Amino acid sequence: MSRLAQTAGLTDIQREILSTVRDFVDKEIIPVATQLEHRDEYPTDIVEGLKELGLFGLMIPEEYGGLGESLLTYALCVEEIARGWMSVSGIINTHFIVAYMLKQHGTQEQKDTFLPRMALGEVRGAFSMSEPALGSDVSAISSKGVKDGDEYVLNGQKMWLTNGGSSTLVAVLCRSDEGHPEGTAPHKSMTTFLVEKEAGFGEVRPGLTIPGKIDKMGYKGVDTTELIMDGLRIPANRVLGGTTGRGFYQMMDGVEVGRVNVAARGCGVAQRAFELGVSYAQQRQTFGKPIAQHQAIQFKLAEMATKVEAAHAMMVNAARKKDSGERNDLEAGMAKYLASEYCKEVVEDAFRIHGGYGFSKEYEIERLYREAPMLLIGEGTAEIQKMIIGRRLLEEYRFQG
């Protein structure tokens, strides 16, 4: 284990899980990550290995075949996986959000149907809230679900689905006016639909099309897609929780834990960037000595390590707050904001330490430099996080006149 980003108070089981994951990352992910990323190739063998480790069911209760672990355990595992290759952590994150939403909000029939197979990785989840025209304005969602007998008919276009092609179960947020008269607040007329589909691209079930992978600057390997619904029919028993109008709250609950996950990813990428930077600084020589002996580089390493420690501490705090059953939107927003910003800065400093070689695709830091920006916008931009943080602070520190 590295000296940085240690977590106090872990159980023996948690330490054993983390040691196993770190060993897997070092042996099975880091040696092949850059090669797979350059080919934009889905990491099939790595995913199969994660299934064997039980990570797809890490937080799913034992009664459904999972390991029943805490959000903290999961976040620390994500941190380790992102240290190896951030795309792999994205593959399990959206799966985890859907499993979490089912566990927290699903009917008993929905839990019994999906959670045991999700724990095994046989059913893989994707999470669909965003649309092409709305960005962070969730209230502007235009995709719609209209009741027709014992079914709902879904129409609309969704955007930025991680696992869009490889998933077989998608939690889709749509507007549903049934039982919600005109003038109802937008967030009270949204419903989460559980959409089952075949893995792959094209028309994956009647009325549902996954056009293909979106070509991205970084975050490659994992499939990021659109989702187009055109007369897609969904049984009424696939409304998450069995009642319409609760979708916004269900999704926000999922996003809250997703923000802890993104913070963990930022911590993992920053750790790897620091490892690469401090290693290269001791090998590269200028003016007759390793550049690590130059004060300017030591200052940079000191700043990088401090940011890694600070981000990790905030991520752990946010996870523990959620595990305690308390509201953690303030802590999750702070952790996501700080970890993603510090990740970008640590990666850039490691890139600068590498000098011209950092610009070469032969060096791992080049990949990290393209991956870090995704964390600045995933699960809400920095501006959204600051808005959440500011509102919560005003609630906590309300002026008593």
XYZ file of C-alpha atoms in Angstrom:
401
model
C 0.000 0.000 0.000
C 1.180 3.551 -0.697
C 1.817 6.050 2.073
C -0.801 8.459 0.728
C -4.604 8.227 1.016
C -4.802 5.776 3.893
C -8.190 5.342 5.610
C -8.412 4.939 9.368
C -10.930 2.735 11.119
C -11.405 0.048 8.460
C -12.396 -3.480 9.439
C -10.273 -6.503 8.614
C -12.781 -7.465 5.913
C -12.582 -4.013 4.316
C -8.780 -4.107 4.317
C -8.811 -7.576 2.780
C -11.228 -6.472 0.019
C -9.114 -3.411 -0.779
C -5.904 -5.429 -0.833
C -7.484 -7.902 -3.264
C -8.733 -5.105 -5.526
C -5.383 -3.304 -5.498
C -3.583 -6.514 -6.401
C -6.045 -7.048 -9.274
C -5.501 -3.482 -10.481
C -1.717 -3.807 -10.403
C -1.675 -7.156 -12.208
C -4.690 -7.083 -14.537
C -5.523 -3.439 -15.292
C -2.455 -1.166 -15.257
C -0.369 -3.343 -17.633
C -3.054 -3.274 -20.375
C -5.033 -0.088 -19.724
C -3.187 2.285 -22.037
C -3.140 -0.201 -24.915
C -6.867 -0.895 -24.608
C -7.622 2.807 -24.220
C -5.749 3.742 -27.378
C -7.808 1.135 -29.261
C -11.030 2.293 -27.552
C -11.590 -1.393 -26.786
C -14.101 -2.623 -24.227
C -12.169 -4.357 -21.395
C -14.020 -7.674 -21.514
C -11.414 -9.714 -19.612
C -11.134 -7.075 -16.884
C -14.905 -6.938 -16.466
C -15.062 -10.721 -16.190
C -12.412 -10.536 -13.491
C -14.417 -7.960 -11.566
C -17.455 -10.235 -11.768
C -15.424 -13.080 -10.285
C -14.312 -10.801 -7.436
C -17.958 -10.029 -6.707
C -17.619 -6.292 -7.249
C -20.844 -6.016 -9.247
C -22.665 -7.044 -6.080
C -20.482 -5.238 -3.570
C -23.300 -3.117 -2.085
C -26.202 -5.394 -2.941
C -27.591 -7.015 0.261
C -26.544 -10.566 1.056
C -30.152 -11.747 0.819
C -29.946 -11.034 -2.934
C -26.554 -12.676 -3.389
C -24.391 -9.592 -2.914
C -21.680 -8.802 -0.380
C -23.747 -6.242 1.523
C -20.837 -3.825 1.940
C -20.997 -0.098 2.726
C -20.733 2.889 0.394
C -17.329 3.587 1.942
C -16.042 0.136 0.960
C -17.393 0.605 -2.536
C -15.897 4.104 -2.885
C -12.481 2.883 -1.762
C -12.655 0.055 -4.304
C -13.586 2.571 -7.010
C -10.603 4.700 -5.987
C -8.312 1.714 -6.515
C -9.887 0.782 -9.861
C -9.731 4.365 -11.171
C -6.078 4.424 -10.202
C -5.663 1.646 -12.766
C -8.049 2.907 -15.476
C -10.905 5.303 -14.893
C -13.064 3.791 -17.644
C -13.343 0.532 -15.708
C -14.657 2.359 -12.655
C -17.309 3.943 -14.919
C -18.508 0.527 -16.034
C -19.353 -0.519 -12.487
C -20.513 2.925 -11.311
C -23.652 3.187 -13.416
C -24.452 -0.449 -12.651
C -24.077 0.357 -8.967
C -26.349 3.437 -9.154
C -29.169 1.393 -10.700
C -28.715 -1.393 -8.120
C -28.734 1.200 -5.334
C -31.927 2.812 -6.659
C -33.590 -0.601 -6.839
C -32.493 -1.446 -3.302
C -33.735 1.881 -1.917
C -36.853 2.504 -3.993
C -37.859 -0.647 -5.880
C -40.894 -2.795 -5.198
C -40.251 -6.206 -3.680
C -40.972 -7.822 -7.057
C -38.456 -5.519 -8.760
C -35.791 -6.285 -6.173
C -36.399 -10.042 -6.421
C -36.299 -9.913 -10.220
C -33.163 -7.832 -10.755
C -30.873 -7.664 -7.730
C -29.739 -11.333 -7.615
C -28.749 -11.224 -11.293
C -27.157 -7.787 -10.886
C -25.059 -9.112 -8.001
C -23.628 -11.732 -10.364
C -23.095 -9.212 -13.161
C -25.532 -11.114 -15.385
C -27.802 -8.067 -15.574
C -25.810 -4.881 -16.102
C -27.241 -1.460 -15.329
C -27.159 1.940 -17.021
C -28.521 5.243 -15.780
C -30.284 7.699 -18.126
C -31.243 11.198 -17.061
C -29.563 13.682 -19.427
C -30.900 14.761 -22.823
C -29.261 16.542 -25.787
C -30.782 19.964 -25.068
C -30.964 20.216 -21.287
C -27.466 19.885 -19.803
C -27.737 20.305 -16.032
C -31.356 21.538 -16.142
C -33.144 18.324 -15.190
C -36.496 20.164 -14.980
C -36.362 20.646 -18.760
C -36.618 16.913 -19.526
C -38.903 16.366 -22.522
C -38.871 12.558 -22.858
C -42.330 11.367 -21.956
C -44.101 8.268 -20.672
C -47.845 8.070 -21.367
C -50.076 5.395 -19.802
C -51.888 3.120 -22.234
C -53.826 0.399 -20.429
C -51.388 -1.780 -18.479
C -48.406 -0.255 -20.256
C -46.568 3.016 -20.678
C -45.483 4.301 -24.068
C -42.124 6.095 -23.951
C -40.874 8.617 -26.493
C -37.805 10.826 -26.481
C -34.059 11.013 -26.843
C -31.561 10.567 -24.009
C -27.842 11.371 -23.992
C -24.567 10.388 -22.311
C -25.427 6.849 -21.183
C -22.394 5.106 -19.741
C -22.807 1.380 -20.508
C -25.496 2.289 -23.048
C -24.568 -0.589 -25.326
C -23.314 -3.202 -22.859
C -26.140 -2.781 -20.321
C -29.279 -4.910 -20.211
C -31.254 -2.760 -17.746
C -31.582 1.021 -18.015
C -33.177 3.330 -15.435
C -34.710 6.059 -17.614
C -36.126 9.327 -16.274
C -39.152 10.638 -18.205
C -41.923 13.149 -17.696
C -45.247 11.471 -16.844
C -48.311 13.693 -16.506
C -50.648 10.924 -15.363
C -52.073 11.944 -11.989
C -50.147 15.198 -12.110
C -52.332 18.057 -13.415
C -51.033 20.874 -15.562
C -49.084 23.347 -13.451
C -47.540 20.656 -11.239
C -43.904 21.457 -10.446
C -41.676 19.725 -13.046
C -39.806 17.647 -10.463
C -43.098 16.219 -9.180
C -44.184 14.908 -12.578
C -41.185 12.713 -13.403
C -41.007 8.927 -13.269
C -38.159 6.422 -13.428
C -38.847 3.525 -15.798
C -36.879 0.254 -15.678
C -36.183 -0.627 -19.296
C -34.931 -4.127 -20.101
C -33.067 -4.584 -23.377
C -30.538 -6.677 -25.242
C -26.861 -5.705 -25.105
C -25.533 -4.191 -28.311
C -26.250 -1.390 -30.751
C -29.032 -0.609 -33.190
C -32.634 -1.535 -32.361
C -32.167 -3.496 -29.140
C -35.905 -3.993 -28.610
C -38.976 -2.705 -30.475
C -39.121 1.052 -30.077
C -35.648 1.367 -28.517
C -32.471 2.207 -30.434
C -28.879 2.599 -29.206
C -27.260 4.318 -32.227
C -23.613 3.559 -31.395
C -20.674 4.729 -29.313
C -19.952 8.447 -28.991
C -16.345 9.170 -29.948
C -14.756 10.929 -26.967
C -11.497 12.703 -26.184
C -10.877 10.371 -23.249
C -12.797 7.955 -21.042
C -12.507 5.408 -23.819
C -13.182 1.670 -23.721
C -16.459 2.135 -21.863
C -19.388 2.657 -24.239
C -21.038 6.073 -23.978
C -24.168 6.350 -26.104
C -27.456 8.004 -26.920
C -30.794 6.252 -26.338
C -33.769 6.844 -28.628
C -37.301 5.814 -27.630
C -39.961 5.773 -30.327
C -43.171 4.138 -29.151
C -41.308 2.003 -26.601
C -43.835 0.002 -24.569
C -43.028 -0.738 -20.914
C -45.238 -2.765 -18.528
C -46.686 -0.723 -15.666
C -44.848 -2.936 -13.167
C -41.569 -1.486 -14.469
C -42.222 1.921 -12.923
C -39.542 2.112 -10.229
C -41.274 1.806 -6.871
C -44.659 1.217 -8.519
C -45.785 4.866 -8.298
C -45.327 7.672 -10.818
C -44.098 11.145 -9.902
C -41.201 10.025 -7.712
C -38.545 9.742 -10.400
C -36.759 13.009 -9.694
C -36.207 12.141 -6.023
C -35.111 8.599 -6.887
C -32.627 9.864 -9.447
C -31.234 12.531 -7.113
C -30.699 9.868 -4.457
C -28.745 7.860 -7.016
C -26.790 10.919 -8.160
C -25.855 11.691 -4.558
C -24.031 8.399 -4.167
C -22.785 8.783 -7.749
C -21.057 11.994 -6.705
C -19.196 10.123 -3.985
C -18.181 7.676 -6.702
C -16.924 10.451 -9.005
C -14.975 11.918 -6.090
C -13.423 8.480 -5.559
C -12.505 8.300 -9.228
C -10.841 11.699 -8.986
C -8.868 10.477 -5.979
C -7.756 7.348 -7.822
C -6.633 9.183 -10.976
C -4.813 11.796 -8.880
C -3.025 9.053 -6.927
C -1.844 7.427 -10.130
C -0.684 10.775 -11.532
C 1.296 11.409 -8.354
C 2.850 7.931 -8.539
C 3.908 8.541 -12.138
C 5.228 12.016 -11.363
C 7.255 11.104 -8.279
C 8.709 8.044 -10.040
C 9.688 9.925 -13.205
C 11.197 12.771 -11.150
C 13.657 10.341 -9.569
C 14.690 8.849 -12.920
C 14.959 11.914 -15.142
C 18.221 13.859 -14.803
C 18.951 17.482 -15.656
C 21.982 19.570 -14.790
C 23.742 16.509 -13.425
C 21.144 15.270 -10.929
C 17.617 13.760 -10.810
C 15.000 16.468 -11.212
C 13.482 15.327 -7.897
C 16.456 17.016 -6.228
C 15.518 20.393 -7.670
C 13.541 22.470 -5.198
C 10.969 23.496 -7.817
C 10.028 19.845 -8.418
C 9.944 19.078 -4.683
C 7.499 21.964 -4.196
C 5.327 20.567 -6.979
C 5.373 17.062 -5.495
C 4.492 18.475 -2.077
C 1.466 20.299 -3.505
C 0.346 17.215 -5.451
C 0.559 14.909 -2.422
C -1.321 17.372 -0.221
C -4.141 17.583 -2.767
C -4.328 13.773 -2.978
C -4.643 13.566 0.812
C -7.250 16.344 1.065
C -9.466 14.937 -1.699
C -9.321 11.441 -0.209
C -10.299 12.713 3.239
C -13.337 14.577 1.893
C -14.437 11.587 -0.183
C -14.228 9.282 2.830
C -16.192 11.752 4.950
C -18.982 11.987 2.353
C -19.230 8.186 2.080
C -19.338 7.704 5.834
C -22.029 10.376 6.163
C -24.234 8.546 3.647
C -23.582 5.207 5.343
C -24.765 6.678 8.640
C -28.171 7.386 7.099
C -27.729 11.145 7.284
C -28.264 13.619 4.481
C -24.940 14.042 2.657
C -25.632 16.278 -0.333
C -23.383 18.995 1.130
C -20.506 16.600 1.798
C -20.952 14.762 -1.523
C -21.027 18.044 -3.437
C -17.896 19.298 -1.678
C -16.067 16.010 -2.204
C -16.977 15.796 -5.881
C -16.043 19.436 -6.486
C -12.711 19.294 -4.667
C -11.630 15.859 -5.905
C -12.344 16.599 -9.569
C -10.595 19.999 -9.460
C -7.597 18.642 -7.565
C -7.429 15.645 -9.896
C -7.118 17.956 -12.895
C -4.383 19.955 -11.150
C -2.382 16.931 -9.951
C -2.549 15.334 -13.403
C -1.369 18.559 -15.028
C 1.520 18.866 -12.576
C 2.570 15.275 -13.303
C 2.302 16.087 -17.002
C 4.615 19.097 -16.506
C 7.108 16.967 -14.564
C 7.278 14.615 -17.558
C 8.134 17.530 -19.833
C 8.001 16.735 -23.539
C 7.617 13.028 -22.835
C 4.240 13.701 -21.228
C 2.978 14.604 -24.685
C 3.913 11.177 -26.027
C 1.336 8.408 -26.198
C 4.045 6.031 -24.983
C 3.693 7.487 -21.494
C 0.711 6.754 -19.265
C 0.352 10.368 -18.126
C -0.878 11.300 -21.626
C -3.937 9.100 -21.089
C -4.631 10.525 -17.649
C -4.373 14.056 -19.066
C -7.262 13.265 -21.430
C -9.319 11.420 -18.816
C -9.280 13.954 -15.966
C -11.527 16.578 -17.685
C -14.502 14.180 -17.717
C -14.618 14.340 -13.928
C -15.128 18.102 -14.086
C -18.554 17.607 -15.695
C -19.668 14.067 -14.744
C -22.473 13.908 -12.121
C -22.799 17.704 -12.268
C -20.341 20.460 -13.157
C -18.326 22.428 -10.616
C -20.875 25.218 -10.927
C -23.726 22.848 -10.050
C -21.786 21.550 -7.044
C -21.128 25.089 -5.820
C -24.803 25.933 -6.201
C -25.767 22.885 -4.105
C -23.107 23.679 -1.519
C -24.128 27.333 -1.308
C -27.816 26.538 -0.818
C -27.093 23.963 1.869
C -24.770 26.349 3.703
C -27.503 28.978 3.754
C -29.856 26.377 5.249
C -27.325 25.500 7.930
C -26.273 29.084 8.686
C -29.630 30.845 8.362
C -29.424 34.413 9.616
C -31.427 34.982 12.780
C -32.570 38.624 12.569
